[in-house]
Each structure stands twice: as structure tokens, then as C-alpha cells.
Amino acid sequence: MAKEFVKDITSMDEDFAQWYTDVVTKADLIDYSSVRGSMIIRPYGYALWENIKNELDHRIKETGHENVYMPLFIPESLLQKEKDHIEGFAPEVAWVTHGGSEELTERWCVRPTSEVLFCEHYKNIIHSYRDLPKLYNQWANVVRWEKTTRPFLRTLEFLWQEGHTCHATDEEAHDETKRMLEVYADVCENILAIPVIKGQKTEKEKFAGAKFTYTIESLMHDGKALQSGTSHHLGDGFAKAFGIQFTDQAGNLQYVQQTSWGFTTRIIGAMIMVHGDDRGLVMPPKVAPTQVMIVPIAQHKEGVLDFAYELKDRLSKSVRVEIDASDKKPGWKFNEYEMKGIPLRLEVGPKDIEKGQVILARRDTGEKIIVSMEELDEKLNQILDDIQKNIFQKASKHREERTSIASNLDHLKNNLETKPGFVKAMWCGNRECEDKVKEETGATSRCMPFEQEAVSDKCVCCGVTANQMVYWAKAY
Amino acid sequence: MAKEFVKDITSMDEDFAQWYTDVVTKADLIDYSSVRGSMIIRPYGYALWENIKNELDHRIKETGHENVYMPLFIPESLLQKEKDHIEGFAPEVAWVTHGGSEELTERWCVRPTSEVLFCEHYKNIIHSYRDLPKLYNQWANVVRWEKTTRPFLRTLEFLWQEGHTCHATDEEAHDETKRMLEVYADVCENILAIPVIKGQKTEKEKFAGAKFTYTIESLMHDGKALQSGTSHHLGDGFAKAFGIQFTDQAGNLQYVQQTSWGFTTRIIGAMIMVHGDDRGLVMPPKVAPTQVMIVPIAQHKEGVLDFAYELKDRLSKSVRVEIDASDKKPGWKFNEYEMKGIPLRLEVGPKDIEKGQVILARRDTGEKIIVSMEELDEKLNQILDDIQKNIFQKASKHREERTSIASNLDHLKNNLETKPGFVKAMWCGNRECEDKVKEETGATSRCMPFEQEAVSDKCVCCGVTANQMVYWAKAY
Ligand SMILES: [Zn+2]
Ligand SMILES: [Zn+2]
């Protein structure tokens, strides 16, 4: 019976990739265009991004940062100033060679990230310790010339915020790197209901040009990991390349210590793959563009639509509520808004009006709840809170079930095959072992978690003494 | 004495262009970079843009529009689908020819505007009259390869919103075109305190591909006009080029009627040039990032800073207030925040605390007002409202003084020389006359205002009978 309604969505277990594509298109989050690898973010998808953006922007401002806007283009010579950085990004940038009919004397790339633009600006405006810290952020589009792309997860162009800060000391920069990772973790866990592992990237996986990179990693329904936000301590590498110096309180010239950190539309992909099910999307109430959808029952009967619209007006003071009063059948509407992941459906028909009640249907559990009109406002908020908590717990439980321990390579490989997910295993710190794990198992080091455990005393790969625990996983 | 404080800003009458450049850079709105023609929008400038954007976004949503996001790039073949459109934009687009090290098989331009992307999408999603109207908007960056650029006024890249809508009938599209022009006029007049003339562009000046273009035109301090927002009725030209059709209620296949409308960071340039003076910026209170700046007097004396900070906390509930407790001299601070155009300065020192009062200084009039602590919250809002009204009236008066009437070409030329501003004059409707006016006087037709007056009965250029009144002006 359920199957009948959701015939358009491939089952998750059958083909997870196809399920994902079905969901993002049929739930009207995105559309494709003739621009390869780019997506059209449709009203429902963009409203979701606006809600996520507002939550994050608020926190970015609250922690003392200011928004700015940098140019879209970067002249090739500017991009080349920091060596590791250009090496990391050159293969994947789009190059502008002509303006109108004229060929440019120097190629410009479309920003893949804006470190070098911020650095050039910082050199102009930072002179004394009084000018520090500088805590800037920008909301922007960036471009990376990816070969294979998937909506939200890997697109040629994506939307993000990138924070760029300058500090007087290494310690302050370190604190900032940590602070912003915590902000990202807060948004993931408390707003998007996505549990994350916080940790540090290995040298191999760190950002091009960084001293080190902190990351939050989350686990999708299919057992693959997704990097959900990164925060980089840049040290003074960029400062030296760009000559960003300040006079400290003692009168000495010093290089600034920098950080950068970013959070992207990719997180929408994570949200979909963490909470979704065979019926479609499941939106966390805190970011759901519509939290409650009113579906009038027997709406042709006198008084039903008036009642439903009045109810909508009343509820709109405390929740994001919509009504579908179209002439489509209730069954179609139920299916449609379940597919779109709207947390609560509110049914109201002649009998309910008579009894002074409505019926609520939870998207996460399918449970139907009869609520009296008097209690409705209070109950709605209570249930939305409960849904938010429930889907977080569900995701946490799934991650727990999909997290295993391995003490050697065979063990690791076996775990990844039988129960795809995170595998905790020790690592000696050598790049060779990291490479070999990837080669043999397809898993990459996701992070060295801040919360370490000695799950063994030997490297999972070479067997020498090791005291670093790493989360390994196949990843998006 | 005044001069001493503002020695860094060129006087407006001496060199208006230099005054403008001084203001945008010294008031920390923008900085230059090595990216020719692009600007860095600094925190103060970006906070201003965020306030403008919020006011407009709110109105766009209130009128039933939904935000979306389209790709940054447009393949050349897609741009070429509508002939007038490509002719209008081809000379000024940036071309991407390489992705990483690979040459593209087809060039992509960076969007100069997104009509063609919206059209391609609309063709996909519109099928029936039930799908109409589609009321979409996007906030985005766009690029036009300008040769000469000036911060905000004409930049290679700028930020804007672009609305794109589809309707079942010509009349509905016409109403929409008008509605959005009114929204722009509302934001200009009631939020930015910039009086505007509403009207229609001539055929020569209309948008490439439009049926007609509505515009709002404002007058700068130096008597030059600035196009402040445009709304285009696209008719079915794009619909035919892209095949956007729907089945109407009678079952017939029809082309949609479209509109597009845009409002850009350019308006910040207008705001500066309408309200600014020799001391620098004058921010309209409704968009000022900081509405009240507290400057503690004799702040080393016991209790002053504590008092000032407590005051700030209290006031921050009703106004956007900051405090400068740095060890710079009050005189420096007065000058700095006047230059930055902060509507109200609040001075508080030991004597004021004793007397239970503060001193307010208005940026627009220079007036100083003593206010008791009890009345302060109420007074602040009252004075901010008054400043908002006063600068609008001042700008209206200036425009009135700078608007004249001409009945022939010599007259028109003479008016533009002796009293630069708007000149109202009749036009026969011929392109030749419009071209000749520009050639001989440097003025362009700004618009055919909705409010017509018969200031004469003959064309200002050829002398034949004419019943169309046009606003002429030199323009940015
Ligand atoms: Zn090893
Ligand atoms: Zn004429």
C-alpha cells in the first residue's frame, strides 16, 4: 500500500545513489540545466539553504565576525603567491581568458576559495597590533572544475561561507580554529540533527597551504562518511607569502597568524542522506521551510476551508505553516508532503471541526496524534521539538551501529564490506600506511578525533607501535 | 576649523568625482584590489548592503516571490537563443575557455544577467495554466566587462537581485512590471530617502530583449541622474525563443508573458551622492549599520565608561548602537563618525551623568540636543525618524531646484550648463532626435515619466508637434 504512493522513488537499499537523485529532483530541491555540473536550486531547496544560512550567519556574527565581499575573480599571478595553495587548486579552476572580444593579458580564475584575495586586503589594512584580530567572513559562490558531479555533494559551482581571520599569536589563531569548528558542530548537531565526529585531518588530507585542518565528519545512511565543515589554522605561511605584518606592543614587526573555515551547500546533501527514507526527505524541524502542512479533508463541505485558513493564520504566529487547498486528492497530498519531508501534517475535516480537534501525522515516525484545538499551539511546538530530538537520536544510533574497530588491514577491509561505516583503528602516522589503507580498502582517513581511544597499540597497516586513533571510512 | 577635521576629503564643489572616491575609501566602505574594476566591499559597506537587501528581500517575498539560485555560467549557445539579448550583452561578458588545464569545447560566459537560464528552467517546469504565475527572484553576483569603472556605480562585478516571472497574460505581466517598480520606488524613497521619478525608458534605452522597460531615476548632488532600478516587460520574445508554453483553461497552447527586474549595489553610490556632504557620508537611519555612536567624554574619569557601556546595552534594545571607548581623542571620534555618516552621536561625560542627561548631535543638521535619561529611548527614535524625513526633503528640494524646462535645443543645452539637473522637454518620439540631443548636449533621455506634463507642444529637437514629455539629464 505504501509502495503505491512512492512508486517514483527508488528504494534506498536497492540503489542508494538513484534514491538520492530521485529525492533531490522529485522533492523539488533542484533542477538540472545545460550548465554541466551546476544545479538550479529551486524555491524549496533555496528556502532550506536560507534557513541554514541564517542560523550560521547569526552565530558567525555573535562570535564577533563581520561580513565582507571579495571579488569573484583572481588574477593568475595572485593565485600563485602561495605555493602549496596554487598546487592544490590549479587543476580545478575555471579560467577567464576574454573580456568581451578582447583577450586578457593575464588569465583570471574564478575563485575556488578566497584566501589570496583576503591576504592581499589584509596586507593593506593591518599595520599594528591595534588592528588585530581581523575577523572576516563572506557568503559567496565558488567554482571548482569537477569532472563528476552530484547535486549538493559535488558541484562545479557551490554556495558557501568562508571565514578568514588574522591574529597576533599562534595561540589565538588556534583558539579561533577550534571555536569555528565548534560553531559548525553546533549547527550540524543542534539545527540539522546530524551527529558529527570532531577531529584533525592528517597531513595528506589537510587544506592546501594550512598548518593543520580541523574537521567535522558525519555518517550517511549508506555508511559512507561526509566531511561536513572544515576549519584551518593557516599559521604564517600565507602571511609570509603576502607580507602581512604588524608592529606588536613591544614595537617589533611580526607576521600575523591566520585561519580560514568554510561551510557549504554540501551540508544539504548530508541532511538528505542522514535523515531520508524510502518515502523521501525528512526535514529537521529547525530548518524545514514548512514545518506544518495543513491538508483539509472533504474540503468541498461547507466551512472546512474557512476553518483551515483561519487555523493557518492562527498557527503562523508560532510555526512555519502552509496549506494545500488545491483540488488534488488528500492521498496525493499526503504522499507529496511526506516526500518533501515536512515534519508534521495537520488533517482537519468536518468531523474534526465538530469535535474541536485536528489530526497530526509525524513524518519521522508515521504516528498519528489527535489534538484538541485548545492544546494545539503548545502541542505543535512540543512535537516539533520531539521530532528534532528523535531524528538526531536515530542518526546517532545508526552511526553507533555502523562504527566498528579494526586491528589489522584484513579486519578493516572486512568491516567495511560487511558493515559499511566508520572504522576506528590505530595509525603509526606514516603517509605510506595511509596510502596503503586507501589502496587496499577504498577508505580514507576521515580524522584523528579529539576524543582518542586506544583501540589497539599497533598501526592497523604496518603493525608498528602506534598511539594515534583514526576514523577510517569510504567517503563522499 | 571644520576644514581641519576633514582635511582628507576633497570638497564636493572643488571636484565631485574625487570627493566621491575619498568618501567611499576613507569611510571604509570599499577597498581596491589587484582585480581591475572590482571592489572589496568592507564590513561597513557590506552591513549597509545587508540592511538594504533585507528591506528589499522582505518586500519581494511579501509580494509572493520565491528565491532561487541559478548557475553562474551560461554556455555560449544558450546565451545566443534570443537575438536582441545576445547583441546587447555579448560585447561585455567575461568568457571562460578553460577548466583546469583542459580547453572547453564550448565557451561559457559569466552571467551578465540570467534571463536565458531562467527561461531554460521555465520551459522545464511550466506546462499548464495551473503552473502560473511563476514568481522567482535570485540574489547573485553578475559580471559586465566594463572598461572604466567606479566603486558601486560601475564595476566589473556587482551584486544584485534579479526577479524573473512568467504569467498567463500580457496584462498580468504588465501589472507585475509596475508592481515591482513600485517596490523599488518604495525602498528608494522610504528606506534610502532618495526621491525618484518613475517612468518608461525609450526604445533606445530599454533592456535588450524587452517589450518595454520601466525605470526609477534619481538625481545626484552634482546634478547628474542615476538609474536606480528597472523593471522590464519581456512580452513573449524570450518565451518564443525558448519555447515556454502552457495549456490555458480552454485547452489551447500559449506562450507565457514574462518580466524581469533588478536592483543593484549601484544604489549605494546613489545614496552617497544624494545625501553626502563635505564632511563625508550621511546615512539614512533606516539602513545605517550604526544609528547611534556613543562617544564617552573624559572617559578616564571614574564611572564614565561603565555608565556608557550600560547605556549601550540599554539602548541596543531599540536602536543599532555602538560605542567607541578607544583612547583616541573625542575630536578624532567626532570627525570619524561624521565622515562615516552615523545619524546620531551621543556624548556622555561626568557632568552629564551628574545631571542625568546626554548630548545628542545630529549628522544631518549638526544640531546638538540635550536629552534627559528618562526621555532618551523615546527621543532617539523620534530624532532618527526626523533625520530620515529631513534628508528626504532636502534631496527632494535639491531635485526641484535642479529641474528645469526647455523648449528647444539651445535652451536645453543652456539649462544643463548653468544648472545641471533634470530638464523636462517634449519629444516627438523619433530616435534621430533622441540621438541628436545626446550628441549636442551630452544628456540622455532618462525616462518618459508616468506623470506627464505638457511643458510645450513641440519636440525640443526638431520642433514638430510632440506630446511626450521626457526627463533629460547627463547620467552616471
Ligand atoms: Zn603504519
Ligand atoms: Zn523630434
PDB file of N, CA, C and O and ligand atoms in Angstrom, chain A residues 426-434 437 458-466, ligand 1:
ATOM      1  N   MET A 426      44.117   2.175  14.830  1.00  0.00           N
ATOM      2  CA  MET A 426      45.327   2.941  15.159  1.00  0.00           C
ATOM      3  C   MET A 426      46.153   3.162  13.892  1.00  0.00           C
ATOM      4  O   MET A 426      46.085   2.400  12.927  1.00  0.00           O
ATOM      5  N   TRP A 427      46.947   4.225  13.947  1.00  0.00           N
ATOM      6  CA  TRP A 427      47.779   4.602  12.794  1.00  0.00           C
ATOM      7  C   TRP A 427      49.119   5.108  13.308  1.00  0.00           C
ATOM      8  O   TRP A 427      49.190   5.846  14.284  1.00  0.00           O
ATOM      9  N   CYS A 428      50.184   4.661  12.608  1.00  0.00           N
ATOM     10  CA  CYS A 428      51.538   4.996  13.042  1.00  0.00           C
ATOM     11  C   CYS A 428      51.931   6.425  12.678  1.00  0.00           C
ATOM     12  O   CYS A 428      52.938   6.948  13.148  1.00  0.00           O
ATOM     13  N   GLY A 429      51.163   7.050  11.789  1.00  0.00           N
ATOM     14  CA  GLY A 429      51.481   8.429  11.386  1.00  0.00           C
ATOM     15  C   GLY A 429      52.192   8.519  10.043  1.00  0.00           C
ATOM     16  O   GLY A 429      52.446   9.615   9.549  1.00  0.00           O
ATOM     17  N   ASN A 430      52.516   7.366   9.445  1.00  0.00           N
ATOM     18  CA  ASN A 430      53.208   7.400   8.149  1.00  0.00           C
ATOM     19  C   ASN A 430      52.261   7.491   6.971  1.00  0.00           C
ATOM     20  O   ASN A 430      51.281   6.759   6.897  1.00  0.00           O
ATOM     21  N   ARG A 431      52.617   8.370   6.054  1.00  0.00           N
ATOM     22  CA  ARG A 431      51.836   8.563   4.841  1.00  0.00           C
ATOM     23  C   ARG A 431      51.690   7.249   4.056  1.00  0.00           C
ATOM     24  O   ARG A 431      50.634   6.983   3.475  1.00  0.00           O
ATOM     25  N   GLU A 432      52.750   6.433   4.064  1.00  0.00           N
ATOM     26  CA  GLU A 432      52.711   5.169   3.319  1.00  0.00           C
ATOM     27  C   GLU A 432      51.559   4.279   3.790  1.00  0.00           C
ATOM     28  O   GLU A 432      50.848   3.682   2.972  1.00  0.00           O
ATOM     29  N   CYS A 433      51.389   4.210   5.102  1.00  0.00           N
ATOM     30  CA  CYS A 433      50.311   3.381   5.634  1.00  0.00           C
ATOM     31  C   CYS A 433      48.957   3.954   5.251  1.00  0.00           C
ATOM     32  O   CYS A 433      48.031   3.223   4.900  1.00  0.00           O
ATOM     33  N   GLU A 434      48.844   5.265   5.319  1.00  0.00           N
ATOM     34  CA  GLU A 434      47.578   5.931   4.967  1.00  0.00           C
ATOM     35  C   GLU A 434      47.229   5.627   3.501  1.00  0.00           C
ATOM     36  O   GLU A 434      46.086   5.294   3.172  1.00  0.00           O
ATOM     37  N   VAL A 437      46.189   1.905   3.061  1.00  0.00           N
ATOM     38  CA  VAL A 437      44.826   1.642   3.517  1.00  0.00           C
ATOM     39  C   VAL A 437      43.838   2.025   2.420  1.00  0.00           C
ATOM     40  O   VAL A 437      42.909   1.287   2.092  1.00  0.00           O
ATOM     41  N   LYS A 458      48.857  -1.077  17.999  1.00  0.00           N
ATOM     42  CA  LYS A 458      49.653  -1.209  16.782  1.00  0.00           C
ATOM     43  C   LYS A 458      48.957  -0.582  15.592  1.00  0.00           C
ATOM     44  O   LYS A 458      47.738  -0.606  15.493  1.00  0.00           O
ATOM     45  N   CYS A 459      49.756  -0.089  14.643  1.00  0.00           N
ATOM     46  CA  CYS A 459      49.218   0.508  13.419  1.00  0.00           C
ATOM     47  C   CYS A 459      48.409  -0.542  12.657  1.00  0.00           C
ATOM     48  O   CYS A 459      48.860  -1.671  12.470  1.00  0.00           O
ATOM     49  N   VAL A 460      47.236  -0.163  12.208  1.00  0.00           N
ATOM     50  CA  VAL A 460      46.342  -1.084  11.506  1.00  0.00           C
ATOM     51  C   VAL A 460      46.961  -1.602  10.212  1.00  0.00           C
ATOM     52  O   VAL A 460      46.606  -2.662   9.706  1.00  0.00           O
ATOM     53  N   CYS A 461      47.963  -0.870   9.719  1.00  0.00           N
ATOM     54  CA  CYS A 461      48.549  -1.225   8.435  1.00  0.00           C
ATOM     55  C   CYS A 461      49.886  -1.944   8.579  1.00  0.00           C
ATOM     56  O   CYS A 461      50.051  -3.083   8.167  1.00  0.00           O
ATOM     57  N   CYS A 462      50.857  -1.270   9.249  1.00  0.00           N
ATOM     58  CA  CYS A 462      52.206  -1.836   9.312  1.00  0.00           C
ATOM     59  C   CYS A 462      52.489  -2.591  10.588  1.00  0.00           C
ATOM     60  O   CYS A 462      53.490  -3.297  10.690  1.00  0.00           O
ATOM     61  N   GLY A 463      51.637  -2.431  11.590  1.00  0.00           N
ATOM     62  CA  GLY A 463      51.807  -3.174  12.821  1.00  0.00           C
ATOM     63  C   GLY A 463      52.810  -2.621  13.808  1.00  0.00           C
ATOM     64  O   GLY A 463      53.012  -3.187  14.881  1.00  0.00           O
ATOM     65  N   VAL A 464      53.468  -1.501  13.474  1.00  0.00           N
ATOM     66  CA  VAL A 464      54.402  -0.935  14.463  1.00  0.00           C
ATOM     67  C   VAL A 464      53.588  -0.221  15.547  1.00  0.00           C
ATOM     68  O   VAL A 464      52.405   0.050  15.384  1.00  0.00           O
ATOM     69  N   THR A 465      54.259   0.074  16.643  1.00  0.00           N
ATOM     70  CA  THR A 465      53.586   0.741  17.756  1.00  0.00           C
ATOM     71  C   THR A 465      52.951   2.045  17.274  1.00  0.00           C
ATOM     72  O   THR A 465      53.575   2.817  16.555  1.00  0.00           O
ATOM     73  N   ALA A 466      51.720   2.238  17.656  1.00  0.00           N
ATOM     74  CA  ALA A 466      51.001   3.433  17.214  1.00  0.00           C
ATOM     75  C   ALA A 466      50.120   3.923  18.334  1.00  0.00           C
ATOM     76  O   ALA A 466      49.516   3.123  19.045  1.00  0.00           O
TER      77      ALA A 466
HETATM   78 ZN    ZN C   1      51.845   2.198   9.901  1.00  0.00          ZN
END
